[in-house]
């Protein structure tokens, strides 16, 4: 079973990397800290490509019952690993399996502009629960437009299924935007899943479709979304917005 995951680091990552490079498509990578330590070549390739590398925790654990002090240490350790391997800290966090303390710990760490531990909207939104005067940005993730459905019952069976669902989703959102209500679309990818050639063909089909909309579709990294949100949608009545241009690393790269 472990070798199924190893396929992602040995083959799948490099197939996806080549595709996104060839299509000039940026992305955000949710990187597990220990994985970065064990595969620094992949991390360096992400930075050379101008991708954003956000934190996916130190271990792929369910943090539901992990003691607070352990999770805090894991968050800190992961930031240090990013700095050592990639040369800069992460500004986004997607713990993946958080608990009721995770968002507070993310905010208390002090260097994150956003987290993605939410599936509750089609747009970023502000959280005021920890400090009403210092809102925290949430950029929701998705389990719907996500290649994990290749591994679930009644999910995608082949690349064309994946491409069709993504194209239908994007077309509907673009039409909503043209009616005055623009939205964000996230596509969740995993190296061991969409990194298989037949599935990667479906991803390529969707990328070509997304690029065909020209300026009607902004294909970007999550840190770019964060900067846009801080500059254009920061809540009134709060402390001044942070200088996100200095906080977000420039070399960083979400469909």
PDB file of N, CA, C and O in Angstrom, residues 152-191:
ATOM      1  N   UNK A 152     -12.736   7.028  -4.699  1.00  0.00           N
ATOM      2  CA  UNK A 152     -13.942   6.861  -3.898  1.00  0.00           C
ATOM      3  C   UNK A 152     -15.027   6.154  -4.710  1.00  0.00           C
ATOM      4  O   UNK A 152     -15.068   6.260  -5.942  1.00  0.00           O
ATOM      5  N   UNK A 153     -15.919   5.414  -4.046  1.00  0.00           N
ATOM      6  CA  UNK A 153     -17.032   4.761  -4.757  1.00  0.00           C
ATOM      7  C   UNK A 153     -17.890   5.802  -5.480  1.00  0.00           C
ATOM      8  O   UNK A 153     -18.127   6.893  -4.968  1.00  0.00           O
ATOM      9  N   UNK A 154     -18.335   5.434  -6.667  1.00  0.00           N
ATOM     10  CA  UNK A 154     -19.168   6.331  -7.483  1.00  0.00           C
ATOM     11  C   UNK A 154     -18.459   7.637  -7.835  1.00  0.00           C
ATOM     12  O   UNK A 154     -19.105   8.662  -8.063  1.00  0.00           O
ATOM     13  N   UNK A 155     -17.136   7.597  -7.857  1.00  0.00           N
ATOM     14  CA  UNK A 155     -16.368   8.781  -8.221  1.00  0.00           C
ATOM     15  C   UNK A 155     -16.000   8.766  -9.692  1.00  0.00           C
ATOM     16  O   UNK A 155     -16.691   8.162 -10.525  1.00  0.00           O
ATOM     17  N   UNK A 156     -14.887   9.416 -10.023  1.00  0.00           N
ATOM     18  CA  UNK A 156     -14.428   9.457 -11.417  1.00  0.00           C
ATOM     19  C   UNK A 156     -13.831   8.105 -11.788  1.00  0.00           C
ATOM     20  O   UNK A 156     -13.051   7.533 -11.023  1.00  0.00           O
ATOM     21  N   UNK A 157     -14.153   7.616 -12.964  1.00  0.00           N
ATOM     22  CA  UNK A 157     -13.610   6.335 -13.405  1.00  0.00           C
ATOM     23  C   UNK A 157     -12.452   6.507 -14.390  1.00  0.00           C
ATOM     24  O   UNK A 157     -11.618   5.620 -14.514  1.00  0.00           O
ATOM     25  N   UNK A 158     -12.395   7.639 -15.099  1.00  0.00           N
ATOM     26  CA  UNK A 158     -11.293   7.869 -16.039  1.00  0.00           C
ATOM     27  C   UNK A 158     -11.114   9.373 -16.240  1.00  0.00           C
ATOM     28  O   UNK A 158     -11.918  10.190 -15.751  1.00  0.00           O
ATOM     29  N   UNK A 159     -10.067   9.741 -16.954  1.00  0.00           N
ATOM     30  CA  UNK A 159      -9.713  11.142 -17.100  1.00  0.00           C
ATOM     31  C   UNK A 159     -10.798  12.003 -17.710  1.00  0.00           C
ATOM     32  O   UNK A 159     -10.963  13.167 -17.339  1.00  0.00           O
ATOM     33  N   UNK A 160     -11.568  11.448 -18.636  1.00  0.00           N
ATOM     34  CA  UNK A 160     -12.617  12.232 -19.280  1.00  0.00           C
ATOM     35  C   UNK A 160     -13.728  12.599 -18.305  1.00  0.00           C
ATOM     36  O   UNK A 160     -14.321  13.676 -18.400  1.00  0.00           O
ATOM     37  N   UNK A 161     -14.026  11.683 -17.363  1.00  0.00           N
ATOM     38  CA  UNK A 161     -14.998  12.008 -16.308  1.00  0.00           C
ATOM     39  C   UNK A 161     -14.539  13.236 -15.535  1.00  0.00           C
ATOM     40  O   UNK A 161     -15.323  14.154 -15.266  1.00  0.00           O
ATOM     41  N   UNK A 162     -13.276  13.217 -15.131  1.00  0.00           N
ATOM     42  CA  UNK A 162     -12.698  14.314 -14.365  1.00  0.00           C
ATOM     43  C   UNK A 162     -12.770  15.616 -15.160  1.00  0.00           C
ATOM     44  O   UNK A 162     -13.236  16.650 -14.662  1.00  0.00           O
ATOM     45  N   UNK A 163     -12.326  15.569 -16.421  1.00  0.00           N
ATOM     46  CA  UNK A 163     -12.319  16.766 -17.254  1.00  0.00           C
ATOM     47  C   UNK A 163     -13.727  17.316 -17.461  1.00  0.00           C
ATOM     48  O   UNK A 163     -13.948  18.531 -17.378  1.00  0.00           O
ATOM     49  N   UNK A 164     -14.685  16.446 -17.714  1.00  0.00           N
ATOM     50  CA  UNK A 164     -16.056  16.898 -17.955  1.00  0.00           C
ATOM     51  C   UNK A 164     -16.638  17.599 -16.737  1.00  0.00           C
ATOM     52  O   UNK A 164     -17.267  18.660 -16.844  1.00  0.00           O
ATOM     53  N   UNK A 165     -16.415  17.014 -15.550  1.00  0.00           N
ATOM     54  CA  UNK A 165     -16.954  17.626 -14.337  1.00  0.00           C
ATOM     55  C   UNK A 165     -16.312  18.988 -14.081  1.00  0.00           C
ATOM     56  O   UNK A 165     -17.002  19.961 -13.740  1.00  0.00           O
ATOM     57  N   UNK A 166     -14.992  19.078 -14.262  1.00  0.00           N
ATOM     58  CA  UNK A 166     -14.314  20.352 -14.056  1.00  0.00           C
ATOM     59  C   UNK A 166     -14.774  21.384 -15.075  1.00  0.00           C
ATOM     60  O   UNK A 166     -14.994  22.560 -14.732  1.00  0.00           O
ATOM     61  N   UNK A 167     -14.923  20.981 -16.315  1.00  0.00           N
ATOM     62  CA  UNK A 167     -15.362  21.919 -17.358  1.00  0.00           C
ATOM     63  C   UNK A 167     -16.774  22.406 -17.090  1.00  0.00           C
ATOM     64  O   UNK A 167     -17.076  23.598 -17.248  1.00  0.00           O
ATOM     65  N   UNK A 168     -17.657  21.501 -16.663  1.00  0.00           N
ATOM     66  CA  UNK A 168     -19.027  21.914 -16.333  1.00  0.00           C
ATOM     67  C   UNK A 168     -19.029  22.911 -15.181  1.00  0.00           C
ATOM     68  O   UNK A 168     -19.763  23.911 -15.195  1.00  0.00           O
ATOM     69  N   UNK A 169     -18.207  22.646 -14.166  1.00  0.00           N
ATOM     70  CA  UNK A 169     -18.130  23.541 -13.011  1.00  0.00           C
ATOM     71  C   UNK A 169     -17.625  24.918 -13.424  1.00  0.00           C
ATOM     72  O   UNK A 169     -18.197  25.951 -13.044  1.00  0.00           O
ATOM     73  N   UNK A 170     -16.544  24.954 -14.200  1.00  0.00           N
ATOM     74  CA  UNK A 170     -15.973  26.229 -14.598  1.00  0.00           C
ATOM     75  C   UNK A 170     -16.924  27.003 -15.497  1.00  0.00           C
ATOM     76  O   UNK A 170     -17.102  28.218 -15.323  1.00  0.00           O
ATOM     77  N   UNK A 171     -17.549  26.314 -16.446  1.00  0.00           N
ATOM     78  CA  UNK A 171     -18.474  27.007 -17.349  1.00  0.00           C
ATOM     79  C   UNK A 171     -19.603  27.683 -16.572  1.00  0.00           C
ATOM     80  O   UNK A 171     -19.954  28.838 -16.838  1.00  0.00           O
ATOM     81  N   UNK A 172     -20.145  26.975 -15.583  1.00  0.00           N
ATOM     82  CA  UNK A 172     -21.243  27.534 -14.799  1.00  0.00           C
ATOM     83  C   UNK A 172     -20.768  28.745 -13.995  1.00  0.00           C
ATOM     84  O   UNK A 172     -21.465  29.770 -13.916  1.00  0.00           O
ATOM     85  N   UNK A 173     -19.570  28.644 -13.401  1.00  0.00           N
ATOM     86  CA  UNK A 173     -19.050  29.753 -12.620  1.00  0.00           C
ATOM     87  C   UNK A 173     -18.729  30.960 -13.494  1.00  0.00           C
ATOM     88  O   UNK A 173     -18.950  32.107 -13.082  1.00  0.00           O
ATOM     89  N   UNK A 174     -18.206  30.739 -14.692  1.00  0.00           N
ATOM     90  CA  UNK A 174     -17.934  31.851 -15.609  1.00  0.00           C
ATOM     91  C   UNK A 174     -19.241  32.552 -15.989  1.00  0.00           C
ATOM     92  O   UNK A 174     -19.317  33.788 -16.029  1.00  0.00           O
ATOM     93  N   UNK A 175     -20.282  31.771 -16.222  1.00  0.00           N
ATOM     94  CA  UNK A 175     -21.583  32.369 -16.556  1.00  0.00           C
ATOM     95  C   UNK A 175     -22.119  33.177 -15.390  1.00  0.00           C
ATOM     96  O   UNK A 175     -22.695  34.260 -15.575  1.00  0.00           O
ATOM     97  N   UNK A 176     -21.934  32.668 -14.163  1.00  0.00           N
ATOM     98  CA  UNK A 176     -22.325  33.449 -12.991  1.00  0.00           C
ATOM     99  C   UNK A 176     -21.541  34.755 -12.926  1.00  0.00           C
ATOM    100  O   UNK A 176     -22.102  35.821 -12.609  1.00  0.00           O
ATOM    101  N   UNK A 177     -20.242  34.678 -13.195  1.00  0.00           N
ATOM    102  CA  UNK A 177     -19.424  35.879 -13.182  1.00  0.00           C
ATOM    103  C   UNK A 177     -19.878  36.897 -14.202  1.00  0.00           C
ATOM    104  O   UNK A 177     -19.888  38.102 -13.926  1.00  0.00           O
ATOM    105  N   UNK A 178     -20.243  36.446 -15.369  1.00  0.00           N
ATOM    106  CA  UNK A 178     -20.719  37.364 -16.407  1.00  0.00           C
ATOM    107  C   UNK A 178     -22.037  38.008 -16.036  1.00  0.00           C
ATOM    108  O   UNK A 178     -22.388  39.071 -16.559  1.00  0.00           O
ATOM    109  N   UNK A 179     -22.774  37.376 -15.120  1.00  0.00           N
ATOM    110  CA  UNK A 179     -24.016  37.971 -14.609  1.00  0.00           C
ATOM    111  C   UNK A 179     -23.751  38.843 -13.382  1.00  0.00           C
ATOM    112  O   UNK A 179     -24.684  39.301 -12.734  1.00  0.00           O
ATOM    113  N   UNK A 180     -22.475  39.052 -13.060  1.00  0.00           N
ATOM    114  CA  UNK A 180     -22.127  39.976 -11.994  1.00  0.00           C
ATOM    115  C   UNK A 180     -21.801  39.353 -10.666  1.00  0.00           C
ATOM    116  O   UNK A 180     -21.695  40.058  -9.660  1.00  0.00           O
ATOM    117  N   UNK A 181     -21.605  38.032 -10.625  1.00  0.00           N
ATOM    118  CA  UNK A 181     -21.310  37.361  -9.362  1.00  0.00           C
ATOM    119  C   UNK A 181     -20.134  36.412  -9.538  1.00  0.00           C
ATOM    120  O   UNK A 181     -20.298  35.190  -9.550  1.00  0.00           O
ATOM    121  N   UNK A 182     -18.914  36.951  -9.680  1.00  0.00           N
ATOM    122  CA  UNK A 182     -17.740  36.101  -9.915  1.00  0.00           C
ATOM    123  C   UNK A 182     -17.435  35.218  -8.722  1.00  0.00           C
ATOM    124  O   UNK A 182     -17.729  35.562  -7.581  1.00  0.00           O
ATOM    125  N   UNK A 183     -16.828  34.072  -8.977  1.00  0.00           N
ATOM    126  CA  UNK A 183     -16.531  33.079  -7.956  1.00  0.00           C
ATOM    127  C   UNK A 183     -15.101  32.564  -8.106  1.00  0.00           C
ATOM    128  O   UNK A 183     -14.423  32.831  -9.102  1.00  0.00           O
ATOM    129  N   UNK A 184     -14.678  31.800  -7.125  1.00  0.00           N
ATOM    130  CA  UNK A 184     -13.391  31.113  -7.139  1.00  0.00           C
ATOM    131  C   UNK A 184     -13.641  29.625  -7.361  1.00  0.00           C
ATOM    132  O   UNK A 184     -14.601  29.066  -6.836  1.00  0.00           O
ATOM    133  N   UNK A 185     -12.771  28.996  -8.127  1.00  0.00           N
ATOM    134  CA  UNK A 185     -12.842  27.550  -8.330  1.00  0.00           C
ATOM    135  C   UNK A 185     -11.493  26.949  -7.963  1.00  0.00           C
ATOM    136  O   UNK A 185     -10.458  27.330  -8.514  1.00  0.00           O
ATOM    137  N   UNK A 186     -11.506  26.017  -7.040  1.00  0.00           N
ATOM    138  CA  UNK A 186     -10.308  25.273  -6.662  1.00  0.00           C
ATOM    139  C   UNK A 186     -10.367  23.888  -7.293  1.00  0.00           C
ATOM    140  O   UNK A 186     -11.429  23.266  -7.333  1.00  0.00           O
ATOM    141  N   UNK A 187      -9.245  23.407  -7.775  1.00  0.00           N
ATOM    142  CA  UNK A 187      -9.127  22.032  -8.263  1.00  0.00           C
ATOM    143  C   UNK A 187      -8.092  21.322  -7.399  1.00  0.00           C
ATOM    144  O   UNK A 187      -6.928  21.719  -7.363  1.00  0.00           O
ATOM    145  N   UNK A 188      -8.524  20.307  -6.659  1.00  0.00           N
ATOM    146  CA  UNK A 188      -7.630  19.571  -5.788  1.00  0.00           C
ATOM    147  C   UNK A 188      -6.958  18.422  -6.515  1.00  0.00           C
ATOM    148  O   UNK A 188      -7.628  17.600  -7.145  1.00  0.00           O
ATOM    149  N   UNK A 189      -5.631  18.366  -6.443  1.00  0.00           N
ATOM    150  CA  UNK A 189      -4.855  17.359  -7.160  1.00  0.00           C
ATOM    151  C   UNK A 189      -3.919  16.634  -6.201  1.00  0.00           C
ATOM    152  O   UNK A 189      -3.421  17.225  -5.249  1.00  0.00           O
ATOM    153  N   UNK A 190      -3.670  15.363  -6.470  1.00  0.00           N
ATOM    154  CA  UNK A 190      -2.731  14.553  -5.689  1.00  0.00           C
ATOM    155  C   UNK A 190      -1.823  13.804  -6.657  1.00  0.00           C
ATOM    156  O   UNK A 190      -2.298  13.198  -7.627  1.00  0.00           O
ATOM    157  N   UNK A 191      -0.538  13.826  -6.380  1.00  0.00           N
ATOM    158  CA  UNK A 191       0.436  13.252  -7.317  1.00  0.00           C
ATOM    159  C   UNK A 191       0.183  11.776  -7.584  1.00  0.00           C
ATOM    160  O   UNK A 191       0.373  11.307  -8.708  1.00  0.00           O
TER     161      UNK A 191
END
